[in-house]
């Protein structure tokens, strides 16, 4: 008992008493901590959320406040590259951090004002943002040779965060009104219908001012892009027809599944479910609890997808070192070769902490066991200044050193959704989202309240 009490005291000193300085510098707000023994589950979740949030708080771009793509300068990205989708996740993380009082509220407000004012002046194309921008100037940084314009999937992740922020920062004062007004202006200027290519049956992922529709990438499910269709249907000024959800999104060789893997039925998607980010990115704000349409119960879909992924790691047919009931989670991440979308059908022996930790709402007991293993057993190798590093492979004796915005953000947000449901409540409270879901004949407890 004395040891646990001492650990709790050390935790309070290290991460609470260091910096609730009203009006102090932003960098004063959170200090990194090492491994602290004997923490309760709740205290450990606080430590992980707080330290992971440092990626967005301390490492966010100083001029724009947007999330940098990654912590290391790789693939010639440079220091100025910020990511649109990762910023959406970072905004939701900011809300969770403010809710948990990791940072003073006035500083959270100031950071949001900086973000929205920068975004409003940044490059956009028919209201949509590029995948990458220069965090100093707001100019597009091309993601690929012809990917130098709009990316509506990344834009959807950004708006998922922005709409949560609009619902959260509700004070009747100039700064919070400014946040809401600018988000509403950007939301109103997003021309979702443009991305149907003059009324075709699909939303199209990319458009370039130099190459037009040359990328020619229709968005079809089931994958990480559901939120794109939900937002497009929810638009006030430029909605798309409800028919394209059925004729576009739901028409692919990998949409319906219905087979059973390791005893779990998978309603939608690739065999074994694909990488776990499919059940996470669209559902940081979109609440899958009780969410149903004619194709699936999305809670069943996401829970079973997660359980299949874990069961595969326990089965470990390729006999990779380290895999087991407390060490699981295959999703897209860095690896010893570069980057890949890891899954049961593309298993390279790489475990990515965000996979299990961003599944907390679906598998809270199993995710907590994985968290304790990552923190206490592997922490000397994968715990650092911004939380858990991106990935590791015990078979290759490889432990990543980098952090990625799109992997750090969901850890904070989905732990918060498990703890309080905060981001789910905010997003589902949006009148536009409720109208869009009704338009598509979704069922949700959020709709029955209105």
Short mmCIF file of C-alpha atoms in Angstrom, two decimals:
data_model
loop_
_atom_site.label_atom_id
_atom_site.label_comp_id
_atom_site.label_asym_id
_atom_site.label_seq_id
_atom_site.Cartn_x
_atom_site.Cartn_y
_atom_site.Cartn_z
CA UNK A 1 0.00 0.00 0.00
CA UNK A 2 2.85 2.36 0.86
CA UNK A 3 4.42 1.74 -2.58
CA UNK A 4 1.17 2.45 -4.38
CA UNK A 5 0.62 5.59 -2.32
CA UNK A 6 4.13 6.82 -3.11
CA UNK A 7 3.59 6.19 -6.82
CA UNK A 8 0.36 8.12 -6.71
CA UNK A 9 2.11 11.02 -5.03
CA UNK A 10 4.88 10.98 -7.61
CA UNK A 11 2.26 10.99 -10.35
CA UNK A 12 0.52 14.00 -8.85
CA UNK A 13 3.79 15.89 -8.60
CA UNK A 14 4.97 14.92 -12.06
CA UNK A 15 1.90 15.53 -14.10
CA UNK A 16 -0.58 17.64 -12.20
CA UNK A 17 1.34 20.08 -10.06
CA UNK A 18 3.76 21.04 -12.80
CA UNK A 19 1.68 23.29 -14.76
CA UNK A 20 -1.77 24.39 -14.35
CA UNK A 21 -0.42 27.91 -14.75
CA UNK A 22 -3.17 30.23 -15.77
CA UNK A 23 -1.94 32.28 -18.67
CA UNK A 24 1.51 30.63 -18.69
CA UNK A 25 3.37 29.52 -21.77
CA UNK A 26 1.76 26.63 -23.59
CA UNK A 27 4.90 24.53 -23.26
CA UNK A 28 4.64 24.85 -19.47
CA UNK A 29 1.38 22.97 -19.37
CA UNK A 30 2.55 19.35 -19.71
CA UNK A 31 5.85 17.74 -18.79
CA UNK A 32 6.81 14.23 -19.91
CA UNK A 33 7.11 11.46 -17.32
CA UNK A 34 8.82 8.09 -17.35
CA UNK A 35 7.38 4.77 -16.23
CA UNK A 36 5.53 5.11 -12.91
CA UNK A 37 4.93 1.83 -11.08
CA UNK A 38 1.77 0.77 -9.30
CA UNK A 39 -0.76 2.98 -11.08
CA UNK A 40 -4.46 2.27 -10.98
CA UNK A 41 -6.16 1.78 -14.35
CA UNK A 42 -7.62 5.29 -14.20
CA UNK A 43 -4.29 6.90 -13.30
CA UNK A 44 -2.53 5.00 -16.08
CA UNK A 45 -5.11 6.19 -18.61
CA UNK A 46 -4.49 9.76 -17.42
CA UNK A 47 -0.75 9.35 -17.94
CA UNK A 48 -1.16 7.89 -21.42
CA UNK A 49 -3.70 10.47 -22.58
CA UNK A 50 -1.68 13.35 -21.16
CA UNK A 51 1.70 12.33 -22.50
CA UNK A 52 0.34 11.35 -25.92
CA UNK A 53 -1.34 14.73 -26.15
CA UNK A 54 2.08 16.37 -26.00
CA UNK A 55 2.48 15.36 -29.64
CA UNK A 56 -0.21 17.88 -30.60
CA UNK A 57 0.45 20.44 -27.86
CA UNK A 58 4.22 20.81 -27.72
CA UNK A 59 5.00 19.46 -31.19
CA UNK A 60 2.15 21.18 -33.04
CA UNK A 61 3.34 23.66 -35.64
CA UNK A 62 4.17 26.95 -33.85
CA UNK A 63 2.68 29.20 -36.52
CA UNK A 64 -0.53 27.38 -37.38
CA UNK A 65 -1.12 25.08 -34.42
CA UNK A 66 -1.81 22.28 -36.89
CA UNK A 67 -0.49 18.76 -36.35
CA UNK A 68 2.81 17.86 -37.95
CA UNK A 69 2.67 14.72 -40.07
CA UNK A 70 5.27 12.86 -38.02
CA UNK A 71 7.96 13.46 -35.44
CA UNK A 72 10.88 12.52 -37.68
CA UNK A 73 11.85 14.19 -40.93
CA UNK A 74 11.42 11.25 -43.26
CA UNK A 75 10.56 10.81 -46.93
CA UNK A 76 11.74 14.41 -47.51
CA UNK A 77 8.69 15.77 -45.67
CA UNK A 78 10.59 18.61 -44.03
CA UNK A 79 9.79 20.41 -40.80
CA UNK A 80 6.89 22.46 -42.12
CA UNK A 81 4.58 19.64 -43.26
CA UNK A 82 1.29 19.51 -41.39
CA UNK A 83 -1.46 16.98 -41.95
CA UNK A 84 -5.13 17.76 -42.47
CA UNK A 85 -6.61 14.53 -41.10
CA UNK A 86 -4.12 14.38 -38.24
CA UNK A 87 -5.12 17.92 -37.30
CA UNK A 88 -8.74 16.81 -37.09
CA UNK A 89 -7.69 14.07 -34.69
CA UNK A 90 -5.53 16.57 -32.80
CA UNK A 91 -8.46 18.96 -32.36
CA UNK A 92 -10.46 16.16 -30.78
CA UNK A 93 -7.48 15.35 -28.58
CA UNK A 94 -7.34 19.02 -27.55
CA UNK A 95 -10.97 18.85 -26.45
CA UNK A 96 -10.26 15.72 -24.40
CA UNK A 97 -7.21 17.38 -22.82
CA UNK A 98 -9.21 20.47 -21.90
CA UNK A 99 -12.00 18.29 -20.49
CA UNK A 100 -9.44 16.42 -18.35
CA UNK A 101 -7.87 19.75 -17.27
CA UNK A 102 -4.46 18.75 -18.61
CA UNK A 103 -4.22 22.32 -19.93
CA UNK A 104 -5.85 25.59 -18.88
CA UNK A 105 -9.06 26.30 -20.76
CA UNK A 106 -7.91 29.71 -21.97
CA UNK A 107 -4.91 28.11 -23.65
CA UNK A 108 -7.12 25.52 -25.34
CA UNK A 109 -9.28 28.35 -26.66
CA UNK A 110 -6.25 30.28 -27.91
CA UNK A 111 -4.90 27.23 -29.72
CA UNK A 112 -8.26 26.64 -31.41
CA UNK A 113 -8.47 30.27 -32.52
CA UNK A 114 -4.99 29.96 -34.03
CA UNK A 115 -5.99 26.77 -35.87
CA UNK A 116 -9.25 28.00 -37.36
CA UNK A 117 -7.85 31.37 -38.40
CA UNK A 118 -4.97 29.63 -40.17
CA UNK A 119 -7.22 27.09 -41.88
CA UNK A 120 -9.57 29.78 -43.12
CA UNK A 121 -6.72 31.43 -45.04
CA UNK A 122 -5.03 28.19 -46.15
CA UNK A 123 -5.27 26.63 -49.61
CA UNK A 124 -8.54 24.86 -50.30
CA UNK A 125 -10.27 23.58 -53.41
CA UNK A 126 -14.05 23.81 -53.61
CA UNK A 127 -13.86 24.01 -49.82
CA UNK A 128 -11.72 20.89 -49.40
CA UNK A 129 -8.20 20.91 -48.04
CA UNK A 130 -5.14 19.08 -49.35
CA UNK A 131 -3.66 16.10 -47.52
CA UNK A 132 -0.56 18.10 -46.55
CA UNK A 133 0.05 21.81 -46.12
CA UNK A 134 2.95 24.02 -45.20
CA UNK A 135 2.31 24.90 -41.57
CA UNK A 136 3.98 28.26 -41.99
CA UNK A 137 2.24 29.47 -45.16
CA UNK A 138 -0.88 27.34 -45.64
CA UNK A 139 0.24 26.41 -49.15
CA UNK A 140 -0.36 22.91 -50.49
CA UNK A 141 2.44 20.38 -50.29
CA UNK A 142 1.71 17.64 -52.76
CA UNK A 143 1.16 14.15 -51.37
CA UNK A 144 1.90 12.50 -54.69
CA UNK A 145 2.77 13.56 -58.22
CA UNK A 146 -0.88 14.21 -59.09
CA UNK A 147 -2.16 14.55 -55.55
CA UNK A 148 -1.66 18.30 -55.25
CA UNK A 149 -5.17 19.50 -54.52
CA UNK A 150 -8.27 18.45 -52.63
CA UNK A 151 -8.37 15.32 -50.49
CA UNK A 152 -11.91 14.89 -49.20
CA UNK A 153 -11.17 11.95 -46.90
CA UNK A 154 -8.53 13.94 -45.01
CA UNK A 155 -10.92 16.89 -45.10
CA UNK A 156 -13.65 14.71 -43.58
CA UNK A 157 -11.36 13.78 -40.68
CA UNK A 158 -10.63 17.46 -40.20
CA UNK A 159 -14.32 18.44 -40.19
CA UNK A 160 -15.11 15.60 -37.78
CA UNK A 161 -12.80 17.39 -35.36
CA UNK A 162 -13.92 20.90 -36.21
CA UNK A 163 -17.60 20.10 -35.69
CA UNK A 164 -16.78 18.61 -32.29
CA UNK A 165 -14.93 21.83 -31.45
CA UNK A 166 -17.90 23.93 -32.52
CA UNK A 167 -20.14 21.95 -30.17
CA UNK A 168 -17.62 22.13 -27.32
CA UNK A 169 -16.52 25.77 -27.30
CA UNK A 170 -19.91 27.27 -26.51
CA UNK A 171 -19.09 30.21 -24.25
CA UNK A 172 -20.66 33.55 -25.14
CA UNK A 173 -17.38 35.44 -25.49
CA UNK A 174 -15.52 36.83 -28.51
CA UNK A 175 -12.92 34.06 -28.83
CA UNK A 176 -15.28 31.11 -28.59
CA UNK A 177 -17.79 32.81 -30.89
CA UNK A 178 -14.91 33.30 -33.31
CA UNK A 179 -14.16 29.57 -33.21
CA UNK A 180 -17.79 28.67 -33.93
CA UNK A 181 -18.23 31.26 -36.66
CA UNK A 182 -15.11 30.29 -38.57
CA UNK A 183 -15.94 26.59 -38.39
CA UNK A 184 -19.44 27.32 -39.69
CA UNK A 185 -18.01 29.40 -42.54
CA UNK A 186 -15.62 26.64 -43.59
CA UNK A 187 -18.31 23.98 -43.24
CA UNK A 188 -20.67 26.03 -45.38
CA UNK A 189 -18.05 26.51 -48.09
CA UNK A 190 -17.31 22.78 -48.46
CA UNK A 191 -18.78 21.78 -51.84
CA UNK A 192 -19.35 18.06 -51.32
CA UNK A 193 -21.47 17.74 -54.46
CA UNK A 194 -18.52 18.85 -56.61
CA UNK A 195 -16.76 15.63 -55.65
CA UNK A 196 -19.39 13.47 -57.33
CA UNK A 197 -17.87 14.54 -60.70
CA UNK A 198 -21.08 16.10 -62.02
CA UNK A 199 -23.49 13.71 -60.38
CA UNK A 200 -21.87 10.32 -60.72
CA UNK A 201 -22.69 7.53 -58.29
CA UNK A 202 -19.59 7.99 -56.15
CA UNK A 203 -17.71 10.53 -54.16
CA UNK A 204 -14.21 10.88 -55.58
CA UNK A 205 -11.26 11.13 -53.22
CA UNK A 206 -9.08 13.68 -55.06
CA UNK A 207 -9.28 16.69 -57.32
CA UNK A 208 -6.29 18.67 -58.55
CA UNK A 209 -6.17 22.20 -59.99
CA UNK A 210 -3.44 20.94 -62.33
CA UNK A 211 -4.62 17.42 -63.17
CA UNK A 212 -8.38 17.56 -62.56
CA UNK A 213 -9.82 14.11 -61.83
CA UNK A 214 -6.74 12.24 -63.08
CA UNK A 215 -6.38 10.33 -59.79
CA UNK A 216 -9.82 8.80 -60.56
CA UNK A 217 -10.27 7.22 -57.13
CA UNK A 218 -13.93 6.51 -56.29
CA UNK A 219 -14.56 6.04 -52.56
CA UNK A 220 -16.15 2.67 -51.97
CA UNK A 221 -16.51 0.74 -48.73
CA UNK A 222 -16.06 -0.86 -46.37
CA UNK A 223 -12.96 0.92 -45.11
CA UNK A 224 -11.94 4.04 -43.17
CA UNK A 225 -13.99 6.43 -45.32
CA UNK A 226 -17.55 6.06 -43.96
CA UNK A 227 -17.32 9.47 -42.29
CA UNK A 228 -16.83 11.08 -45.72
CA UNK A 229 -20.25 9.94 -46.91
CA UNK A 230 -21.92 10.84 -43.61
CA UNK A 231 -20.57 14.40 -43.80
CA UNK A 232 -21.41 14.75 -47.50
CA UNK A 233 -25.01 13.75 -46.78
CA UNK A 234 -25.12 16.16 -43.83
CA UNK A 235 -24.15 19.30 -45.73
CA UNK A 236 -26.60 22.21 -45.62
CA UNK A 237 -25.45 24.02 -48.77
CA UNK A 238 -24.00 21.31 -50.97
CA UNK A 239 -25.38 17.90 -50.02
CA UNK A 240 -25.07 14.84 -52.20
CA UNK A 241 -27.93 12.56 -53.13
CA UNK A 242 -28.70 9.82 -50.63
CA UNK A 243 -28.66 7.37 -53.53
CA UNK A 244 -24.90 7.52 -53.93
CA UNK A 245 -24.47 5.93 -50.51
CA UNK A 246 -26.12 2.81 -51.88
CA UNK A 247 -24.92 3.00 -55.47
CA UNK A 248 -21.38 4.10 -54.64
CA UNK A 249 -20.18 3.47 -51.10
CA UNK A 250 -22.00 0.14 -50.70
CA UNK A 251 -21.11 -1.23 -54.15
CA UNK A 252 -17.74 -2.94 -54.06
CA UNK A 253 -16.36 -6.45 -53.97
CA UNK A 254 -15.24 -5.90 -50.39
CA UNK A 255 -18.32 -4.25 -48.87
CA UNK A 256 -20.45 -7.15 -47.66
CA UNK A 257 -18.83 -10.07 -45.90
CA UNK A 258 -20.96 -12.08 -43.46
CA UNK A 259 -18.37 -14.79 -42.86
CA UNK A 260 -17.07 -15.94 -39.49
CA UNK A 261 -13.45 -15.72 -38.38
CA UNK A 262 -12.25 -17.18 -35.07
CA UNK A 263 -15.89 -17.51 -34.06
CA UNK A 264 -16.79 -13.87 -34.74
CA UNK A 265 -19.13 -12.87 -37.54
CA UNK A 266 -17.88 -9.98 -39.68
CA UNK A 267 -20.79 -8.16 -41.39
CA UNK A 268 -18.71 -5.95 -43.69
CA UNK A 269 -15.30 -5.56 -45.24
CA UNK A 270 -12.30 -7.63 -46.19
CA UNK A 271 -11.76 -11.10 -44.79
CA UNK A 272 -10.43 -10.83 -41.23
CA UNK A 273 -11.47 -7.14 -41.29
CA UNK A 274 -8.37 -5.44 -42.64
CA UNK A 275 -6.22 -3.06 -40.54
CA UNK A 276 -7.86 -1.85 -37.33
CA UNK A 277 -7.95 1.81 -38.36
CA UNK A 278 -11.01 0.87 -40.46
CA UNK A 279 -13.01 0.62 -37.21
CA UNK A 280 -11.45 3.70 -35.63
CA UNK A 281 -10.90 6.75 -37.88
CA UNK A 282 -14.54 7.29 -38.90
CA UNK A 283 -15.74 6.51 -35.39
CA UNK A 284 -13.76 9.03 -33.36
CA UNK A 285 -16.84 11.24 -33.47
CA UNK A 286 -19.44 9.03 -35.16
CA UNK A 287 -20.77 6.90 -32.31
CA UNK A 288 -21.16 3.26 -33.38
CA UNK A 289 -23.16 2.32 -30.27
CA UNK A 290 -26.63 1.53 -31.55
CA UNK A 291 -25.70 2.80 -35.02
CA UNK A 292 -27.38 0.65 -37.65
CA UNK A 293 -28.43 0.83 -41.25
CA UNK A 294 -29.70 -1.80 -43.68
CA UNK A 295 -26.17 -3.11 -44.12
CA UNK A 296 -24.82 -3.56 -40.62
CA UNK A 297 -24.91 -2.96 -36.90
CA UNK A 298 -21.74 -0.87 -36.63
CA UNK A 299 -21.10 -1.72 -33.01
CA UNK A 300 -21.11 -5.42 -33.93
CA UNK A 301 -18.92 -4.64 -36.94
CA UNK A 302 -16.29 -2.76 -34.97
CA UNK A 303 -16.23 -5.01 -31.91
CA UNK A 304 -15.94 -8.17 -34.00
CA UNK A 305 -13.34 -6.63 -36.28
CA UNK A 306 -11.25 -5.92 -33.18
CA UNK A 307 -11.80 -9.35 -31.65
CA UNK A 308 -10.82 -11.05 -34.91
CA UNK A 309 -7.62 -9.00 -35.07
CA UNK A 310 -6.74 -9.93 -31.49
CA UNK A 311 -7.65 -13.60 -31.99
CA UNK A 312 -5.40 -13.74 -35.02
CA UNK A 313 -2.49 -12.37 -32.99
CA UNK A 314 -3.10 -14.98 -30.28
CA UNK A 315 -3.27 -17.71 -32.91
CA UNK A 316 -0.09 -16.26 -34.44
CA UNK A 317 0.08 -18.60 -37.45
CA UNK A 318 3.42 -17.14 -38.58
CA UNK A 319 4.94 -17.64 -35.12
CA UNK A 320 6.18 -14.08 -34.64
CA UNK A 321 7.93 -13.33 -31.37
CA UNK A 322 5.93 -11.43 -28.77
CA UNK A 323 2.42 -11.95 -30.14
CA UNK A 324 -0.14 -13.03 -27.55
CA UNK A 325 -3.27 -12.22 -25.60
CA UNK A 326 -1.70 -9.03 -24.19
CA UNK A 327 0.36 -8.08 -27.23
CA UNK A 328 -1.85 -7.60 -30.25
CA UNK A 329 -2.98 -5.01 -32.75
CA UNK A 330 -2.34 -4.89 -36.49
CA UNK A 331 -2.93 -1.63 -38.37
CA UNK A 332 -1.17 0.84 -40.66
CA UNK A 333 2.08 2.17 -39.24
CA UNK A 334 5.80 2.48 -39.63
CA UNK A 335 7.79 -0.74 -39.72
CA UNK A 336 11.35 -1.97 -40.21
CA UNK A 337 10.98 -1.56 -44.00
CA UNK A 338 9.21 1.81 -44.03
CA UNK A 339 5.41 1.91 -43.79
CA UNK A 340 2.62 -0.60 -44.40
CA UNK A 341 -1.03 -1.35 -43.66
CA UNK A 342 -0.61 -4.35 -41.38
CA UNK A 343 -3.50 -6.79 -40.97
CA UNK A 344 -4.07 -10.53 -40.56
CA UNK A 345 -3.74 -10.92 -44.33
CA UNK A 346 -0.67 -8.65 -44.43
CA UNK A 347 1.20 -9.64 -41.29
CA UNK A 348 4.86 -8.66 -41.09
CA UNK A 349 5.32 -9.28 -37.39
CA UNK A 350 4.71 -5.64 -36.46
CA UNK A 351 2.55 -4.62 -33.50
CA UNK A 352 1.29 -1.03 -33.48
CA UNK A 353 0.16 0.23 -30.03
CA UNK A 354 -2.51 2.54 -31.46
CA UNK A 355 -4.37 -0.50 -32.80
CA UNK A 356 -5.22 -1.98 -29.40
CA UNK A 357 -5.35 1.34 -27.53
CA UNK A 358 -7.70 3.03 -30.00
CA UNK A 359 -9.97 -0.01 -29.62
CA UNK A 360 -10.63 0.75 -25.94
CA UNK A 361 -14.40 1.29 -26.39
CA UNK A 362 -14.75 -2.04 -28.19
CA UNK A 363 -12.54 -4.23 -26.01
CA UNK A 364 -11.89 -2.34 -22.76
CA UNK A 365 -10.59 -5.32 -20.76
CA UNK A 366 -8.31 -6.58 -23.53
CA UNK A 367 -7.11 -3.09 -24.42
CA UNK A 368 -6.22 -2.38 -20.79
CA UNK A 369 -4.20 -5.60 -20.59
CA UNK A 370 -2.38 -4.59 -23.78
CA UNK A 371 -1.78 -1.10 -22.36
CA UNK A 372 -0.24 -2.50 -19.19
CA UNK A 373 1.98 -4.80 -21.23
CA UNK A 374 3.11 -1.99 -23.53
CA UNK A 375 3.74 0.36 -20.61
CA UNK A 376 5.27 -1.87 -17.95
CA UNK A 377 6.87 -4.69 -19.94
CA UNK A 378 7.98 -2.83 -23.07
CA UNK A 379 8.01 0.75 -21.84
CA UNK A 380 11.80 0.99 -21.73
CA UNK A 381 11.74 0.41 -25.51
CA UNK A 382 8.55 2.10 -26.75
CA UNK A 383 7.50 4.76 -24.18
CA UNK A 384 8.78 8.26 -24.85
CA UNK A 385 8.12 11.98 -24.73
CA UNK A 386 4.91 11.75 -26.84
CA UNK A 387 3.57 8.49 -25.44
CA UNK A 388 4.11 5.19 -27.21
CA UNK A 389 6.25 5.21 -30.32
CA UNK A 390 4.57 4.11 -33.51
CA UNK A 391 5.30 0.37 -33.74
CA UNK A 392 7.66 -2.47 -32.93
CA UNK A 393 8.66 -5.94 -34.08
CA UNK A 394 10.16 -8.22 -31.46
CA UNK A 395 10.96 -10.78 -34.16
CA UNK A 396 13.15 -8.22 -35.92
CA UNK A 397 14.34 -6.63 -32.66
CA UNK A 398 13.06 -3.37 -34.14
CA UNK A 399 11.47 -0.66 -32.01
CA UNK A 400 10.31 2.44 -33.82
CA UNK A 401 11.41 5.88 -32.64
CA UNK A 402 8.88 7.96 -34.57
CA UNK A 403 5.39 9.22 -33.73
CA UNK A 404 2.62 9.83 -36.31
CA UNK A 405 -0.29 12.24 -35.86
CA UNK A 406 -2.88 9.84 -37.27
CA UNK A 407 -1.78 7.16 -34.80
CA UNK A 408 -1.34 9.29 -31.67
CA UNK A 409 -4.66 11.14 -31.99
CA UNK A 410 -7.02 8.14 -31.91
CA UNK A 411 -5.35 6.83 -28.74
CA UNK A 412 -6.38 9.94 -26.80
CA UNK A 413 -9.81 10.26 -28.40
CA UNK A 414 -10.93 6.65 -28.14
CA UNK A 415 -9.72 6.30 -24.56
CA UNK A 416 -11.81 9.40 -23.82
CA UNK A 417 -14.82 7.93 -25.60
CA UNK A 418 -14.50 4.83 -23.42
CA UNK A 419 -14.16 6.92 -20.27
CA UNK A 420 -16.79 9.60 -20.85
CA UNK A 421 -18.18 9.34 -24.39
CA UNK A 422 -17.22 13.00 -24.80
CA UNK A 423 -16.33 13.16 -28.49
CA UNK A 424 -19.19 10.86 -29.46
CA UNK A 425 -21.65 13.09 -27.58
CA UNK A 426 -20.33 16.25 -29.22
CA UNK A 427 -20.31 14.99 -32.79
CA UNK A 428 -23.68 13.25 -32.54
CA UNK A 429 -25.21 16.44 -31.11
CA UNK A 430 -24.61 18.28 -34.41
CA UNK A 431 -27.98 19.02 -36.06
CA UNK A 432 -26.42 18.54 -39.50
CA UNK A 433 -25.14 15.06 -38.63
CA UNK A 434 -28.50 14.04 -37.24
CA UNK A 435 -30.21 15.17 -40.46
CA UNK A 436 -27.64 13.36 -42.58
CA UNK A 437 -28.04 10.11 -40.67
CA UNK A 438 -31.82 10.32 -40.92
CA UNK A 439 -31.50 10.99 -44.65
CA UNK A 440 -29.61 7.71 -44.98
CA UNK A 441 -32.11 5.81 -42.79
CA UNK A 442 -29.62 5.17 -40.01
CA UNK A 443 -30.80 4.24 -36.55
CA UNK A 444 -29.01 5.69 -33.54
CA UNK A 445 -29.91 6.54 -29.94
CA UNK A 446 -28.77 10.09 -30.76
CA UNK A 447 -31.61 10.36 -33.29
CA UNK A 448 -34.31 9.03 -31.01
CA UNK A 449 -33.72 11.94 -28.62
CA UNK A 450 -34.81 14.49 -31.23
#
